[in-house]
Coordinates of C-alpha atoms (C1' of nucleotides) in Angstrom, one line a residue:
Chain A
M1 CA 0.0 0.0 0.0
P2 CA 2.5 2.6 1.0
E3 CA 4.1 4.8 -1.6
L4 CA 4.9 8.5 -1.2
P5 CA 1.2 9.7 -1.1
E6 CA 0.2 7.1 1.4
V7 CA 3.2 7.8 3.7
E8 CA 2.6 11.5 3.4
T9 CA -1.1 11.1 4.3
L10 CA -0.1 9.0 7.3
V11 CA 2.5 11.5 8.4
R12 CA 0.2 14.4 8.2
G13 CA -2.4 12.6 10.3
L14 CA 0.2 11.6 12.9
R15 CA 1.7 15.0 13.6
R16 CA -1.1 16.4 15.7
P17 CA -1.4 13.4 18.1
L18 CA 2.3 12.8 18.3
V19 CA 4.4 16.0 18.2
G20 CA 5.2 17.2 21.7
R21 CA 4.3 13.9 23.3
R22 CA 6.7 12.0 25.4
I23 CA 7.1 8.3 25.0
T24 CA 6.9 6.5 28.3
V25 CA 7.1 2.8 27.6
V26 CA 8.0 0.7 24.6
R27 CA 6.5 -2.8 24.2
L28 CA 7.5 -5.1 21.3
G29 CA 6.0 -8.1 19.7
K30 CA 7.9 -9.8 16.8
T31 CA 11.1 -8.0 16.3
D32 CA 12.7 -9.8 13.3
F33 CA 12.2 -6.8 11.1
M34 CA 13.7 -4.3 13.5
D35 CA 17.2 -3.0 13.3
D36 CA 18.0 -3.2 17.0
P37 CA 15.0 -4.0 19.2
A38 CA 17.1 -3.8 22.4
A39 CA 18.1 -0.2 21.6
L40 CA 14.5 0.6 20.9
Q41 CA 13.5 -0.6 24.4
R42 CA 16.5 1.0 26.0
D43 CA 16.8 4.4 24.3
V44 CA 13.3 5.5 23.4
P45 CA 11.5 5.7 26.7
G46 CA 11.7 9.2 28.1
C47 CA 12.2 10.8 24.7
R48 CA 9.9 13.5 23.4
I49 CA 8.7 13.5 19.8
E50 CA 9.8 16.8 18.3
E51 CA 8.9 16.3 14.7
V52 CA 7.3 13.8 12.3
T53 CA 8.4 14.0 8.7
R54 CA 8.6 11.9 5.5
H55 CA 11.7 11.1 3.6
G56 CA 10.8 9.2 0.5
K57 CA 8.8 6.3 1.9
F58 CA 10.5 6.5 5.3
I59 CA 8.8 8.1 8.3
V60 CA 11.2 10.0 10.5
M61 CA 10.3 10.8 14.1
R62 CA 12.8 13.2 15.5
L63 CA 13.3 12.6 19.2
S64 CA 14.7 14.8 22.0
P65 CA 17.3 12.9 23.9
S66 CA 16.0 11.4 27.1
K67 CA 19.3 11.6 28.8
A68 CA 22.5 13.6 28.0
S69 CA 24.3 10.4 27.1
S70 CA 21.6 9.1 24.7
A71 CA 22.6 9.1 21.1
A72 CA 19.0 8.6 20.0
A73 CA 18.1 11.1 17.3
G74 CA 15.4 9.6 15.2
L75 CA 12.9 6.8 15.1
L76 CA 12.8 5.5 11.6
V77 CA 9.9 3.6 10.2
H78 CA 9.4 2.1 6.7
L79 CA 6.0 0.5 6.1
G80 CA 7.2 -2.0 3.6
M81 CA 4.1 -3.5 1.9
T82 CA 1.7 -3.9 4.8
G83 CA 2.9 -1.6 7.6
H84 CA 0.7 0.8 9.4
L85 CA 0.9 3.2 12.3
A86 CA -2.0 4.4 14.4
V87 CA -2.6 6.2 17.6
A88 CA -5.0 4.4 19.8
S89 CA -6.3 4.6 23.4
A90 CA -4.6 2.1 25.5
D91 CA -7.8 0.2 26.0
E92 CA -8.7 -0.2 22.3
P93 CA -8.6 -3.7 21.0
I94 CA -5.3 -4.8 19.5
V95 CA -5.5 -5.7 15.9
N96 CA -3.6 -8.8 14.7
H97 CA 0.1 -8.4 13.7
T98 CA 0.7 -5.4 16.0
H99 CA 4.4 -5.6 16.8
A100 CA 5.2 -2.4 18.5
F101 CA 3.5 -0.2 21.1
F102 CA 4.9 3.2 22.2
A103 CA 3.0 4.4 25.2
L104 CA 2.5 8.2 25.2
D105 CA 2.3 10.6 28.1
D106 CA -1.3 11.4 27.4
G107 CA -2.4 7.9 28.0
R108 CA -2.7 6.9 24.4
E109 CA -0.2 4.8 22.4
L110 CA 1.3 4.6 19.0
R111 CA 1.0 1.2 17.5
Y112 CA 2.8 -0.4 14.5
T113 CA 1.0 -3.2 12.7
D114 CA 2.5 -5.2 9.8
S115 CA 1.3 -8.6 8.7
R116 CA 4.1 -9.4 6.3
R117 CA 6.8 -7.7 8.3
F118 CA 8.5 -6.3 5.2
G119 CA 8.7 -3.0 7.0
R120 CA 11.6 -1.7 9.0
M121 CA 11.9 0.1 12.3
G122 CA 14.8 1.3 14.3
I123 CA 16.2 4.0 16.6
F124 CA 19.2 5.8 15.0
G125 CA 21.8 8.3 16.0
E126 CA 22.4 11.2 13.7
V127 CA 25.2 9.5 11.8
A128 CA 23.4 6.2 11.4
L129 CA 20.3 8.1 10.3
Q130 CA 22.2 9.8 7.5
K131 CA 23.7 6.5 6.5
V132 CA 20.2 5.2 5.8
L133 CA 18.7 8.3 4.2
A134 CA 21.6 9.8 2.3
P135 CA 21.6 7.2 -0.5
L136 CA 18.1 8.2 -1.5
G137 CA 17.5 10.3 -4.5
H138 CA 15.6 13.5 -5.0
D139 CA 12.1 14.0 -3.7
P140 CA 9.9 13.6 -6.8
L141 CA 7.8 16.6 -5.7
E142 CA 10.8 18.9 -5.5
I143 CA 13.1 17.8 -8.2
S144 CA 13.6 20.3 -11.1
R145 CA 13.0 19.3 -14.6
R146 CA 16.7 19.8 -15.3
D147 CA 17.8 17.6 -12.4
F148 CA 15.2 15.0 -13.4
A149 CA 16.6 14.9 -17.0
L150 CA 20.1 14.6 -15.7
R151 CA 19.1 11.6 -13.6
L152 CA 17.8 9.8 -16.7
A153 CA 20.4 10.9 -19.1
R154 CA 22.5 8.1 -20.6
R155 CA 20.9 5.5 -18.4
R156 CA 20.2 2.3 -20.3
A157 CA 17.9 0.9 -17.8
R158 CA 14.1 0.8 -18.5
I159 CA 12.4 3.9 -17.4
K160 CA 10.1 2.0 -15.1
A161 CA 13.1 0.4 -13.3
L162 CA 14.5 3.9 -12.8
L163 CA 11.3 5.3 -11.4
L164 CA 11.2 2.5 -8.9
D165 CA 14.9 3.0 -7.9
Q166 CA 14.8 4.9 -4.7
R167 CA 18.4 6.1 -5.3
V168 CA 17.1 8.0 -8.4
L169 CA 13.8 9.3 -7.0
R170 CA 12.6 8.7 -3.5
G171 CA 9.0 7.7 -2.9
V172 CA 7.6 6.5 -6.3
G173 CA 6.4 2.9 -6.2
N174 CA 4.6 0.5 -8.6
I175 CA 1.3 2.3 -8.7
Y176 CA 2.5 5.8 -9.2
A177 CA 5.2 4.8 -11.7
D178 CA 2.5 3.2 -13.9
E179 CA 0.1 6.2 -13.4
S180 CA 2.8 8.7 -14.3
L181 CA 3.9 6.7 -17.4
W182 CA 0.3 6.5 -18.6
R183 CA -0.1 10.2 -18.3
A184 CA 3.1 10.9 -20.1
R185 CA 2.3 8.3 -22.7
I186 CA 5.5 6.5 -22.3
H187 CA 5.9 2.7 -22.4
P188 CA 7.3 1.3 -19.1
A189 CA 10.0 -0.7 -20.9
R190 CA 11.4 2.2 -22.8
L191 CA 15.1 2.7 -22.2
A192 CA 15.5 6.0 -20.3
A193 CA 18.3 7.2 -22.6
S194 CA 15.9 6.9 -25.5
L195 CA 13.4 9.4 -24.3
T196 CA 13.1 12.7 -26.1
A197 CA 13.5 15.9 -24.1
K198 CA 9.8 16.5 -24.6
Q199 CA 9.0 13.1 -23.1
V200 CA 11.2 13.6 -20.1
A201 CA 9.5 16.9 -19.5
A202 CA 6.1 15.4 -19.8
L203 CA 7.1 12.6 -17.4
H204 CA 8.4 15.1 -14.9
V205 CA 5.1 17.0 -15.0
A206 CA 3.1 13.8 -14.8
I207 CA 4.9 12.5 -11.7
G208 CA 4.3 15.8 -9.9
E209 CA 0.6 16.0 -10.8
V210 CA -0.1 12.4 -10.1
L211 CA 1.5 12.5 -6.7
K212 CA -0.1 15.8 -5.7
Q213 CA -3.5 14.6 -6.7
A214 CA -3.0 11.3 -4.9
I215 CA -2.0 13.2 -1.7
E216 CA -5.1 15.4 -2.1
S217 CA -7.2 12.2 -2.3
R218 CA -5.3 10.9 0.8
G219 CA -3.6 8.1 -1.1
S220 CA -4.7 4.9 -2.8
S221 CA -6.5 2.1 -0.8
I222 CA -6.3 -1.0 -3.0
S223 CA -7.1 -3.4 -0.2
N224 CA -6.1 -2.1 3.2
F225 CA -4.3 1.3 3.4
R226 CA -5.8 3.5 6.1
D227 CA -4.8 7.0 7.2
A228 CA -4.0 7.9 10.8
Q229 CA -7.7 8.2 11.5
G230 CA -8.4 4.8 10.0
Q231 CA -10.0 6.2 6.9
P232 CA -9.3 4.8 3.4
G233 CA -7.8 7.0 0.6
E234 CA -9.7 7.6 -2.6
Y235 CA -7.1 7.9 -5.3
Q236 CA -7.7 4.3 -6.4
L237 CA -10.9 5.6 -7.9
R238 CA -8.8 7.8 -10.2
H239 CA -6.3 5.2 -11.4
R240 CA -6.0 5.2 -15.1
A241 CA -3.6 2.3 -15.6
Y242 CA -2.7 0.5 -12.4
G243 CA -4.9 -2.6 -11.9
R244 CA -7.0 -2.0 -15.0
E245 CA -5.9 -4.9 -17.2
G246 CA -8.5 -5.6 -19.9
K247 CA -10.4 -2.4 -19.2
P248 CA -10.6 0.4 -21.7
C249 CA -8.0 3.2 -21.7
F250 CA -9.6 6.5 -20.5
R251 CA -8.1 8.2 -23.6
C252 CA -8.4 5.8 -26.5
R253 CA -10.6 2.9 -25.2
S254 CA -7.9 0.3 -26.1
N255 CA -7.7 -2.4 -23.5
I256 CA -5.1 -1.8 -20.8
R257 CA -2.5 -4.5 -20.8
R258 CA -0.3 -6.0 -18.1
I259 CA 3.3 -7.1 -18.6
L260 CA 6.3 -7.6 -16.4
V261 CA 8.9 -4.9 -16.3
A262 CA 11.7 -4.8 -13.7
G263 CA 10.0 -7.9 -12.3
R264 CA 6.8 -5.9 -11.4
S265 CA 3.4 -5.9 -12.9
S266 CA 3.2 -3.0 -15.2
F267 CA -0.1 -1.7 -16.6
F268 CA -0.1 0.4 -19.7
C269 CA -2.1 1.3 -22.8
P270 CA -0.7 -0.4 -25.9
R271 CA -1.9 2.4 -28.1
C272 CA -1.1 5.5 -26.1
Q273 CA 2.1 4.1 -24.8
R274 CA 3.9 2.7 -27.8
T275 CA 5.9 -0.5 -27.6
P276 CA 9.6 0.2 -27.7
R277 CA 11.7 -1.5 -30.3
A278 CA 12.2 -5.1 -29.3
P279 CA 15.3 -5.4 -27.1
G280 CA 18.3 -5.5 -29.3
S281 CA 16.5 -5.2 -32.6
A282 CA 16.9 -1.6 -33.7
G283 CA 20.1 -0.7 -32.0
R284 CA 21.7 -3.7 -33.7
S285 CA 20.0 -3.4 -37.1
A286 CA 22.9 -1.2 -38.2
K287 CA 25.1 -4.0 -36.9
K288 CA 28.4 -4.6 -38.6
K289 CA 30.2 -1.9 -36.8
T290 CA 33.2 -3.3 -38.6
K291 CA 34.1 0.0 -40.0
H292 CA 34.6 3.0 -37.7
Chain B
dC1 C1' 26.0 -1.1 -15.9
dG2 C1' 21.7 -3.9 -16.1
dT3 C1' 18.5 -7.9 -15.8
dT4 C1' 16.4 -11.8 -13.6
dG5 C1' 14.9 -14.5 -10.0
dA6 C1' 14.6 -15.6 -5.4
dA7 C1' 14.1 -14.3 -0.7
dC8 C1' 11.9 -12.1 3.3
dC9 C1' 6.3 -13.5 5.5
dT10 C1' 1.4 -13.5 5.5
dG11 C1' -3.1 -12.8 3.5
dT12 C1' -6.2 -12.7 -0.3
dT13 C1' -7.7 -13.7 -4.9
dT14 C1' -7.9 -16.7 -8.8
dG15 C1' -8.3 -21.0 -11.3
dC16 C1' -9.3 -25.7 -11.9
Chain C
dT1 C1' -16.9 -26.4 -2.3
dG2 C1' -11.9 -27.1 -1.8
dC3 C1' -7.3 -26.8 -2.4
dA4 C1' -3.3 -25.0 -4.7
dA5 C1' -1.3 -21.5 -7.3
dA6 C1' -0.7 -16.9 -8.2
dC7 C1' -0.3 -12.5 -6.6
dA8 C1' 0.3 -8.3 -3.6
dG9 C1' 1.7 -1.3 -2.7
dG10 C1' 8.8 -2.9 -1.0
dT11 C1' 13.7 -3.9 -0.8
dT12 C1' 17.9 -6.6 -1.1
dC13 C1' 21.0 -9.8 -2.8
dA14 C1' 23.2 -13.4 -5.7
dA15 C1' 24.2 -14.8 -10.2
dC16 C1' 24.9 -13.8 -14.8

DNA sequence: CGTTGAACCTGTTTGC
DNA sequence: TGCAAACAGGTTCAAC
């Protein structure tokens, strides 16, 4: 569920109940997806939550040190595929697969739920925090057209693979990659270096618009994404490509198709998003580079 | 550099 | 109806 718009929606909803609160007790369930569960239990109690922000698909909770010696700087949470955070009264029933409880000084508690445990959670000092976040690429909502073009220039990977690569752009996942490519009328398997300047510009605009609209709709709820208040998002109602295999394209009525690109289901319109040259065919047609 | 497939773990949907 | 296979919004790693 969680790509940039879903994480942003969750973060916005968590700020009010969390910022300024002090964490009093940490209780953990299964910990095999956590970086250092012992440190979490040891260093987090006593800290106050100063800030809740999003960095790509990561949620960063800045903590004030509980003691002078504490190196705790930030609680990092990645939702993986099925992670979720919610603030609940301590007496609310505990939903299945809840693996972390952070009791707050107002009697409520922050709970982390994740059935598949593909998520990630850990308490990090400043240096360790940067080590995790620094490799990530630009925020897709802030990158300039020029920088975007530079990130794609001369890359021979498929455009979809690059959009999903968090070192290139941070926050785009499978849904929004497909939606953006549909908008820009670019086939997911096109090699990035083969895109025209016009196409790169169109894709840059498409990504920004799709993500902004998705945030306005409070994300996509395909099966189970919920915001901090437990409400589903509505952007799934506006999907134009993702999940629409066999259904008519909103522009040309051709049937949306599904193929595998970069190992992921990729939905596109075979008419609006033209198939690239078969791998190896065109570039090699002028073969015989015997002469130079 | 790039691609592919598998792995991590559980739940849900699809197909026979 | 029942059971097995396929599939799922993410990331990482080995092998080629």
